[in-house]
mmCIF file with all atom_site columns, C-alpha atoms in Angstrom:
data_model
loop_
_atom_site.group_PDB
_atom_site.id
_atom_site.type_symbol
_atom_site.label_atom_id
_atom_site.label_alt_id
_atom_site.label_comp_id
_atom_site.label_asym_id
_atom_site.label_entity_id
_atom_site.label_seq_id
_atom_site.pdbx_PDB_ins_code
_atom_site.Cartn_x
_atom_site.Cartn_y
_atom_site.Cartn_z
_atom_site.occupancy
_atom_site.B_iso_or_equiv
_atom_site.pdbx_formal_charge
_atom_site.auth_seq_id
_atom_site.auth_comp_id
_atom_site.auth_asym_id
_atom_site.auth_atom_id
_atom_site.pdbx_PDB_model_num
ATOM 1   C CA . SER A 1 1   ? 0.291  -0.426 0.142  1.00 0.00 ? 1   SER A CA 1
ATOM 2   C CA . LEU A 1 2   ? 1.171  3.712  -0.812 1.00 0.00 ? 2   LEU A CA 1
ATOM 3   C CA . LEU A 1 3   ? 1.774  3.746  3.585  1.00 0.00 ? 3   LEU A CA 1
ATOM 4   C CA . MET A 1 4   ? 3.306  1.079  3.428  1.00 0.00 ? 4   MET A CA 1
ATOM 5   C CA . ARG A 1 5   ? 5.677  2.523  0.492  1.00 0.00 ? 5   ARG A CA 1
ATOM 6   C CA . TYR A 1 6   ? 5.885  6.091  2.455  1.00 0.00 ? 6   TYR A CA 1
ATOM 7   C CA . GLY A 1 7   ? 7.454  3.882  5.730  1.00 0.00 ? 7   GLY A CA 1
ATOM 8   C CA . ARG A 1 8   ? 9.689  2.120  3.363  1.00 0.00 ? 8   ARG A CA 1
ATOM 9   C CA . PHE A 1 9   ? 10.869 5.461  1.651  1.00 0.00 ? 9   PHE A CA 1
ATOM 10  C CA . SER A 1 10  ? 11.487 7.262  4.883  1.00 0.00 ? 10  SER A CA 1
ATOM 11  C CA . ALA A 1 11  ? 12.643 4.199  7.223  1.00 0.00 ? 11  ALA A CA 1
ATOM 12  C CA . GLN A 1 12  ? 15.928 3.816  4.606  1.00 0.00 ? 12  GLN A CA 1
ATOM 13  C CA . GLN A 1 13  ? 15.898 7.569  2.449  1.00 0.00 ? 13  GLN A CA 1
ATOM 14  C CA . GLY A 1 14  ? 14.585 9.858  5.296  1.00 0.00 ? 14  GLY A CA 1
ATOM 15  C CA . TRP A 1 15  ? 17.144 8.019  8.104  1.00 0.00 ? 15  TRP A CA 1
ATOM 16  C CA . LEU A 1 16  ? 19.335 10.341 9.452  1.00 0.00 ? 16  LEU A CA 1
ATOM 17  C CA . PRO A 1 17  ? 21.000 7.756  12.224 1.00 0.00 ? 17  PRO A CA 1
ATOM 18  C CA . ALA A 1 18  ? 22.548 8.583  14.573 1.00 0.00 ? 18  ALA A CA 1
ATOM 19  C CA . ASN A 1 19  ? 26.330 7.442  13.963 1.00 0.00 ? 19  ASN A CA 1
ATOM 20  C CA . VAL A 1 20  ? 26.211 11.226 11.252 1.00 0.00 ? 20  VAL A CA 1
ATOM 21  C CA . SER A 1 21  ? 28.233 13.530 12.050 1.00 0.00 ? 21  SER A CA 1
ATOM 22  C CA . ASP A 1 22  ? 25.897 16.742 12.096 1.00 0.00 ? 22  ASP A CA 1
ATOM 23  C CA . PRO A 1 23  ? 26.463 19.246 13.741 1.00 0.00 ? 23  PRO A CA 1
ATOM 24  C CA . TRP A 1 24  ? 23.097 20.404 15.109 1.00 0.00 ? 24  TRP A CA 1
ATOM 25  C CA . HIS A 1 25  ? 23.361 17.285 17.238 1.00 0.00 ? 25  HIS A CA 1
ATOM 26  C CA . ARG A 1 26  ? 19.497 16.392 14.280 1.00 0.00 ? 26  ARG A CA 1
ATOM 27  C CA . ALA A 1 27  ? 21.069 12.443 14.390 1.00 0.00 ? 27  ALA A CA 1
ATOM 28  C CA . PRO A 1 28  ? 18.883 10.653 14.437 1.00 0.00 ? 28  PRO A CA 1
ATOM 29  C CA . ALA A 1 29  ? 16.042 11.325 13.291 1.00 0.00 ? 29  ALA A CA 1
ATOM 30  C CA . PHE A 1 30  ? 13.164 11.578 9.886  1.00 0.00 ? 30  PHE A CA 1
ATOM 31  C CA . MET A 1 31  ? 14.644 14.408 8.077  1.00 0.00 ? 31  MET A CA 1
ATOM 32  C CA . GLY A 1 32  ? 11.461 15.670 5.044  1.00 0.00 ? 32  GLY A CA 1
ATOM 33  C CA . THR A 1 33  ? 13.303 14.630 1.384  1.00 0.00 ? 33  THR A CA 1
ATOM 34  C CA . ASP A 1 34  ? 12.926 15.557 -1.972 1.00 0.00 ? 34  ASP A CA 1
ATOM 35  C CA . ALA A 1 35  ? 12.399 11.764 -3.928 1.00 0.00 ? 35  ALA A CA 1
ATOM 36  C CA . ASP A 1 36  ? 14.290 13.563 -7.026 1.00 0.00 ? 36  ASP A CA 1
ATOM 37  C CA . LEU A 1 37  ? 17.257 13.452 -4.600 1.00 0.00 ? 37  LEU A CA 1
ATOM 38  C CA . GLY A 1 38  ? 17.992 10.291 -5.404 1.00 0.00 ? 38  GLY A CA 1
ATOM 39  C CA . GLY A 1 39  ? 20.442 7.317  -4.708 1.00 0.00 ? 39  GLY A CA 1
ATOM 40  C CA . GLU A 1 40  ? 20.061 4.646  -2.742 1.00 0.00 ? 40  GLU A CA 1
ATOM 41  C CA . GLY A 1 41  ? 20.436 3.549  0.125  1.00 0.00 ? 41  GLY A CA 1
ATOM 42  C CA . LEU A 1 42  ? 20.264 5.956  4.212  1.00 0.00 ? 42  LEU A CA 1
ATOM 43  C CA . SER A 1 43  ? 20.469 9.743  4.783  1.00 0.00 ? 43  SER A CA 1
ATOM 44  C CA . SER A 1 44  ? 19.769 9.284  0.305  1.00 0.00 ? 44  SER A CA 1
ATOM 45  C CA . SER A 1 45  ? 16.666 11.735 -0.010 1.00 0.00 ? 45  SER A CA 1
ATOM 46  C CA . ALA A 1 46  ? 17.013 13.911 3.213  1.00 0.00 ? 46  ALA A CA 1
ATOM 47  C CA . LEU A 1 47  ? 17.372 16.576 3.220  1.00 0.00 ? 47  LEU A CA 1
ATOM 48  C CA . LEU A 1 48  ? 20.073 17.450 5.102  1.00 0.00 ? 48  LEU A CA 1
ATOM 49  C CA . GLY A 1 49  ? 22.261 20.344 2.758  1.00 0.00 ? 49  GLY A CA 1
ATOM 50  C CA . GLU A 1 50  ? 18.570 22.210 2.094  1.00 0.00 ? 50  GLU A CA 1
ATOM 51  C CA . PRO A 1 51  ? 20.046 25.824 3.642  1.00 0.00 ? 51  PRO A CA 1
ATOM 52  C CA . ARG A 1 52  ? 16.353 27.370 4.973  1.00 0.00 ? 52  ARG A CA 1
ATOM 53  C CA . VAL A 1 53  ? 16.811 26.622 8.658  1.00 0.00 ? 53  VAL A CA 1
ATOM 54  C CA . PHE A 1 54  ? 13.439 26.114 9.235  1.00 0.00 ? 54  PHE A CA 1
ATOM 55  C CA . MET A 1 55  ? 12.690 22.880 6.431  1.00 0.00 ? 55  MET A CA 1
ATOM 56  C CA . THR A 1 56  ? 15.770 21.344 8.261  1.00 0.00 ? 56  THR A CA 1
ATOM 57  C CA . GLY A 1 57  ? 15.577 22.362 11.897 1.00 0.00 ? 57  GLY A CA 1
ATOM 58  C CA . LEU A 1 58  ? 12.897 19.310 13.026 1.00 0.00 ? 58  LEU A CA 1
ATOM 59  C CA . SER A 1 59  ? 10.523 22.207 14.104 1.00 0.00 ? 59  SER A CA 1
ATOM 60  C CA . ASP A 1 60  ? 8.343  24.494 13.072 1.00 0.00 ? 60  ASP A CA 1
ATOM 61  C CA . GLU A 1 61  ? 5.721  23.372 10.514 1.00 0.00 ? 61  GLU A CA 1
ATOM 62  C CA . ALA A 1 62  ? 8.556  21.434 7.823  1.00 0.00 ? 62  ALA A CA 1
ATOM 63  C CA . GLY A 1 63  ? 10.948 21.111 9.850  1.00 0.00 ? 63  GLY A CA 1
ATOM 64  C CA . ALA A 1 64  ? 8.824  18.748 12.420 1.00 0.00 ? 64  ALA A CA 1
ATOM 65  C CA . ALA A 1 65  ? 6.152  16.786 9.302  1.00 0.00 ? 65  ALA A CA 1
ATOM 66  C CA . ALA A 1 66  ? 8.941  13.837 8.633  1.00 0.00 ? 66  ALA A CA 1
ATOM 67  C CA . PRO A 1 67  ? 8.716  12.363 12.354 1.00 0.00 ? 67  PRO A CA 1
ATOM 68  C CA . LEU A 1 68  ? 5.498  13.808 12.617 1.00 0.00 ? 68  LEU A CA 1
ATOM 69  C CA . ALA A 1 69  ? 3.899  12.085 9.507  1.00 0.00 ? 69  ALA A CA 1
ATOM 70  C CA . MET A 1 70  ? 6.207  8.260  10.891 1.00 0.00 ? 70  MET A CA 1
ATOM 71  C CA . ALA A 1 71  ? 4.561  8.713  14.226 1.00 0.00 ? 71  ALA A CA 1
ATOM 72  C CA . ILE A 1 72  ? 1.042  8.593  13.193 1.00 0.00 ? 72  ILE A CA 1
ATOM 73  C CA . LYS A 1 73  ? 2.175  6.197  9.943  1.00 0.00 ? 73  LYS A CA 1
ATOM 74  C CA . GLN A 1 74  ? 2.840  4.080  12.800 1.00 0.00 ? 74  GLN A CA 1
ATOM 75  C CA . LEU A 1 75  ? -1.164 4.584  14.199 1.00 0.00 ? 75  LEU A CA 1
ATOM 76  C CA . GLY A 1 76  ? -2.101 2.246  11.445 1.00 0.00 ? 76  GLY A CA 1
ATOM 77  C CA . ALA A 1 77  ? 1.019  0.839  9.673  1.00 0.00 ? 77  ALA A CA 1
ATOM 78  C CA . PRO A 1 78  ? 3.137  -0.214 12.373 1.00 0.00 ? 78  PRO A CA 1
ATOM 79  C CA . VAL A 1 79  ? 6.118  -2.125 11.562 1.00 0.00 ? 79  VAL A CA 1
ATOM 80  C CA . ALA A 1 80  ? 8.616  -2.451 14.288 1.00 0.00 ? 80  ALA A CA 1
ATOM 81  C CA . SER A 1 81  ? 11.577 -0.838 12.720 1.00 0.00 ? 81  SER A CA 1
ATOM 82  C CA . GLU A 1 82  ? 10.428 2.012  12.168 1.00 0.00 ? 82  GLU A CA 1
ATOM 83  C CA . SER A 1 83  ? 8.754  2.132  15.704 1.00 0.00 ? 83  SER A CA 1
ATOM 84  C CA . ALA A 1 84  ? 12.320 1.605  16.722 1.00 0.00 ? 84  ALA A CA 1
ATOM 85  C CA . GLN A 1 85  ? 13.499 4.612  14.486 1.00 0.00 ? 85  GLN A CA 1
ATOM 86  C CA . LEU A 1 86  ? 10.944 6.632  16.164 1.00 0.00 ? 86  LEU A CA 1
ATOM 87  C CA . GLU A 1 87  ? 11.660 6.134  19.543 1.00 0.00 ? 87  GLU A CA 1
ATOM 88  C CA . ALA A 1 88  ? 15.654 6.365  18.416 1.00 0.00 ? 88  ALA A CA 1
ATOM 89  C CA . TYR A 1 89  ? 13.695 10.460 17.012 1.00 0.00 ? 89  TYR A CA 1
ATOM 90  C CA . VAL A 1 90  ? 11.914 10.905 20.748 1.00 0.00 ? 90  VAL A CA 1
ATOM 91  C CA . HIS A 1 91  ? 15.679 9.462  23.581 1.00 0.00 ? 91  HIS A CA 1
ATOM 92  C CA . GLU A 1 92  ? 18.000 11.064 21.787 1.00 0.00 ? 92  GLU A CA 1
ATOM 93  C CA . THR A 1 93  ? 16.958 14.290 19.448 1.00 0.00 ? 93  THR A CA 1
ATOM 94  C CA . LEU A 1 94  ? 13.219 15.169 20.196 1.00 0.00 ? 94  LEU A CA 1
ATOM 95  C CA . TRP A 1 95  ? 13.344 15.278 24.409 1.00 0.00 ? 95  TRP A CA 1
ATOM 96  C CA . CYS A 1 96  ? 15.962 16.420 26.498 1.00 0.00 ? 96  CYS A CA 1
ATOM 97  C CA . PRO A 1 97  ? 16.651 13.667 29.447 1.00 0.00 ? 97  PRO A CA 1
ATOM 98  C CA . GLU A 1 98  ? 17.944 14.422 32.581 1.00 0.00 ? 98  GLU A CA 1
ATOM 99  C CA . GLY A 1 99  ? 20.614 16.127 32.853 1.00 0.00 ? 99  GLY A CA 1
ATOM 100 C CA . GLY A 1 100 ? 20.856 16.607 29.371 1.00 0.00 ? 100 GLY A CA 1
ATOM 101 C CA . VAL A 1 101 ? 22.126 19.663 26.848 1.00 0.00 ? 101 VAL A CA 1
ATOM 102 C CA . ARG A 1 102 ? 19.169 21.157 25.895 1.00 0.00 ? 102 ARG A CA 1
ATOM 103 C CA . ARG A 1 103 ? 20.987 23.160 22.782 1.00 0.00 ? 103 ARG A CA 1
ATOM 104 C CA . HIS A 1 104 ? 21.086 19.625 21.515 1.00 0.00 ? 104 HIS A CA 1
ATOM 105 C CA . HIS A 1 105 ? 17.268 18.695 21.512 1.00 0.00 ? 105 HIS A CA 1
ATOM 106 C CA . VAL A 1 106 ? 14.504 19.379 20.156 1.00 0.00 ? 106 VAL A CA 1
ATOM 107 C CA . GLN A 1 107 ? 12.105 19.530 22.694 1.00 0.00 ? 107 GLN A CA 1
ATOM 108 C CA . GLY A 1 108 ? 13.337 20.694 26.710 1.00 0.00 ? 108 GLY A CA 1
ATOM 109 C CA . ARG A 1 109 ? 12.366 19.325 30.268 1.00 0.00 ? 109 ARG A CA 1
ATOM 110 C CA . ASP A 1 110 ? 9.967  22.597 30.379 1.00 0.00 ? 110 ASP A CA 1
ATOM 111 C CA . HIS A 1 111 ? 8.414  21.380 27.470 1.00 0.00 ? 111 HIS A CA 1
ATOM 112 C CA . SER A 1 112 ? 9.159  24.230 25.777 1.00 0.00 ? 112 SER A CA 1
ATOM 113 C CA . VAL A 1 113 ? 10.101 23.717 21.691 1.00 0.00 ? 113 VAL A CA 1
ATOM 114 C CA . ARG A 1 114 ? 12.943 25.088 19.798 1.00 0.00 ? 114 ARG A CA 1
ATOM 115 C CA . ALA A 1 115 ? 12.750 26.515 16.735 1.00 0.00 ? 115 ALA A CA 1
ATOM 116 C CA . SER A 1 116 ? 14.773 24.925 15.043 1.00 0.00 ? 116 SER A CA 1
ATOM 117 C CA . MET A 1 117 ? 17.822 23.057 15.187 1.00 0.00 ? 117 MET A CA 1
ATOM 118 C CA . VAL A 1 118 ? 20.469 24.554 12.977 1.00 0.00 ? 118 VAL A CA 1
ATOM 119 C CA . HIS A 1 119 ? 21.757 27.478 13.535 1.00 0.00 ? 119 HIS A CA 1
ATOM 120 C CA . TRP A 1 120 ? 25.256 29.034 12.965 1.00 0.00 ? 120 TRP A CA 1
ATOM 121 C CA . SER A 1 121 ? 27.826 30.242 15.299 1.00 0.00 ? 121 SER A CA 1
ATOM 122 C CA . ASP A 1 122 ? 30.930 32.432 14.977 1.00 0.00 ? 122 ASP A CA 1
ATOM 123 C CA . GLU A 1 123 ? 32.026 28.973 16.201 1.00 0.00 ? 123 GLU A CA 1
ATOM 124 C CA . MET A 1 124 ? 31.385 27.049 12.980 1.00 0.00 ? 124 MET A CA 1
ATOM 125 C CA . GLN A 1 125 ? 32.505 30.815 11.390 1.00 0.00 ? 125 GLN A CA 1
ATOM 126 C CA . ALA A 1 126 ? 35.726 30.118 12.716 1.00 0.00 ? 126 ALA A CA 1
ATOM 127 C CA . ALA A 1 127 ? 35.981 25.985 11.687 1.00 0.00 ? 127 ALA A CA 1
ATOM 128 C CA . PRO A 1 128 ? 32.971 26.100 9.184  1.00 0.00 ? 128 PRO A CA 1
ATOM 129 C CA . THR A 1 129 ? 34.500 21.813 8.401  1.00 0.00 ? 129 THR A CA 1
ATOM 130 C CA . LEU A 1 130 ? 32.013 20.603 10.075 1.00 0.00 ? 130 LEU A CA 1
ATOM 131 C CA . ALA A 1 131 ? 29.017 22.529 8.807  1.00 0.00 ? 131 ALA A CA 1
ATOM 132 C CA . MET A 1 132 ? 30.284 23.298 5.291  1.00 0.00 ? 132 MET A CA 1
ATOM 133 C CA . ALA A 1 133 ? 29.911 18.962 5.221  1.00 0.00 ? 133 ALA A CA 1
ATOM 134 C CA . ALA A 1 134 ? 26.492 18.464 6.257  1.00 0.00 ? 134 ALA A CA 1
ATOM 135 C CA . ALA A 1 135 ? 25.204 21.333 4.769  1.00 0.00 ? 135 ALA A CA 1
ATOM 136 C CA . PRO A 1 136 ? 27.085 23.344 1.827  1.00 0.00 ? 136 PRO A CA 1
ATOM 137 C CA . ALA A 1 137 ? 24.599 25.438 1.081  1.00 0.00 ? 137 ALA A CA 1
ATOM 138 C CA . LEU A 1 138 ? 23.770 27.039 4.598  1.00 0.00 ? 138 LEU A CA 1
ATOM 139 C CA . SER A 1 139 ? 27.523 26.813 4.986  1.00 0.00 ? 139 SER A CA 1
ATOM 140 C CA . GLN A 1 140 ? 28.344 29.632 1.725  1.00 0.00 ? 140 GLN A CA 1
ATOM 141 C CA . GLU A 1 141 ? 25.317 31.001 2.103  1.00 0.00 ? 141 GLU A CA 1
ATOM 142 C CA . CYS A 1 142 ? 26.362 32.000 5.911  1.00 0.00 ? 142 CYS A CA 1
ATOM 143 C CA . LEU A 1 143 ? 29.691 32.432 6.096  1.00 0.00 ? 143 LEU A CA 1
ATOM 144 C CA . LYS A 1 144 ? 29.265 35.586 3.432  1.00 0.00 ? 144 LYS A CA 1
ATOM 145 C CA . CYS A 1 145 ? 27.436 37.428 5.805  1.00 0.00 ? 145 CYS A CA 1
ATOM 146 C CA . TRP A 1 146 ? 28.578 36.557 9.030  1.00 0.00 ? 146 TRP A CA 1
ATOM 147 C CA . THR A 1 147 ? 30.182 38.407 9.555  1.00 0.00 ? 147 THR A CA 1
ATOM 148 C CA . THR A 1 148 ? 28.936 42.091 9.500  1.00 0.00 ? 148 THR A CA 1
ATOM 149 C CA . CYS A 1 149 ? 26.274 39.949 11.284 1.00 0.00 ? 149 CYS A CA 1
ATOM 150 C CA . PRO A 1 150 ? 25.413 42.399 15.173 1.00 0.00 ? 150 PRO A CA 1
ATOM 151 C CA . LYS A 1 151 ? 24.401 38.547 15.726 1.00 0.00 ? 151 LYS A CA 1
ATOM 152 C CA . GLY A 1 152 ? 20.438 39.769 16.807 1.00 0.00 ? 152 GLY A CA 1
ATOM 153 C CA . ARG A 1 153 ? 18.567 37.329 15.648 1.00 0.00 ? 153 ARG A CA 1
ATOM 154 C CA . ASP A 1 154 ? 18.286 36.635 11.584 1.00 0.00 ? 154 ASP A CA 1
ATOM 155 C CA . CYS A 1 155 ? 21.763 37.701 10.890 1.00 0.00 ? 155 CYS A CA 1
ATOM 156 C CA . CYS A 1 156 ? 21.688 37.025 6.851  1.00 0.00 ? 156 CYS A CA 1
ATOM 157 C CA . ASN A 1 157 ? 18.849 35.931 5.099  1.00 0.00 ? 157 ASN A CA 1
ATOM 158 C CA . TRP A 1 158 ? 15.883 35.324 6.876  1.00 0.00 ? 158 TRP A CA 1
ATOM 159 C CA . MET A 1 159 ? 15.217 32.111 6.410  1.00 0.00 ? 159 MET A CA 1
ATOM 160 C CA . VAL A 1 160 ? 18.883 31.119 6.766  1.00 0.00 ? 160 VAL A CA 1
ATOM 161 C CA . CYS A 1 161 ? 21.117 32.191 9.163  1.00 0.00 ? 161 CYS A CA 1
ATOM 162 C CA . TRP A 1 162 ? 19.923 32.356 12.370 1.00 0.00 ? 162 TRP A CA 1
ATOM 163 C CA . SER A 1 163 ? 21.737 32.404 15.498 1.00 0.00 ? 163 SER A CA 1
ATOM 164 C CA . GLU A 1 164 ? 21.516 29.500 18.247 1.00 0.00 ? 164 GLU A CA 1
ATOM 165 C CA . ASN A 1 165 ? 19.728 32.162 21.008 1.00 0.00 ? 165 ASN A CA 1
ATOM 166 C CA . ARG A 1 166 ? 17.684 32.860 17.232 1.00 0.00 ? 166 ARG A CA 1
ATOM 167 C CA . SER A 1 167 ? 17.172 28.646 16.809 1.00 0.00 ? 167 SER A CA 1
ATOM 168 C CA . LEU A 1 168 ? 16.160 28.085 20.359 1.00 0.00 ? 168 LEU A CA 1
ATOM 169 C CA . GLU A 1 169 ? 13.738 30.713 20.798 1.00 0.00 ? 169 GLU A CA 1
ATOM 170 C CA . SER A 1 170 ? 10.113 28.701 21.864 1.00 0.00 ? 170 SER A CA 1
ATOM 171 C CA . TRP A 1 171 ? 7.228  31.300 21.461 1.00 0.00 ? 171 TRP A CA 1
ATOM 172 C CA . ARG A 1 172 ? 5.328  30.037 19.118 1.00 0.00 ? 172 ARG A CA 1
ATOM 173 C CA . ALA A 1 173 ? 2.777  28.133 20.393 1.00 0.00 ? 173 ALA A CA 1
ATOM 174 C CA . TYR A 1 174 ? 2.721  24.961 17.274 1.00 0.00 ? 174 TYR A CA 1
ATOM 175 C CA . ASN A 1 175 ? 6.389  24.977 17.222 1.00 0.00 ? 175 ASN A CA 1
ATOM 176 C CA . TYR A 1 176 ? 5.438  21.273 18.537 1.00 0.00 ? 176 TYR A CA 1
ATOM 177 C CA . PRO A 1 177 ? 7.157  18.329 16.507 1.00 0.00 ? 177 PRO A CA 1
#
């Protein structure tokens, strides 16, 4: 069925496994996908390099859509391996555990949900190698404008180069992943 095919595709090509080196701590997670990216295997269609922080940051409508869709899929057509991936996402990426580092999770112990996991920082500006490997388009955009940025909020392009403080904002009631 279409629902089962969706689950297989997301679990294989949209899954960002825990062992992936990601400067924003997004793994493990179900990511938004683009089937036109093609390729075979884990993460081959995942929108990892999409520069818009709300698409790849695991929050907001676009970023939270993939894990939410997989959770809903499990209600109607559960598959044990997909449920296990969903559990890994919830416990390692979504929910900040007792004693966990808030900036490494989507949702805090106080139930606040950050605006995006993806952001730019002075540290990334100084040593961009890991960010360049994870998200080249975002990195190229931020590298061009970060040094002239006042670092207050949306520094360069409001869709791309958010400061970490901006990414941690939780004022939107509908950010819930």
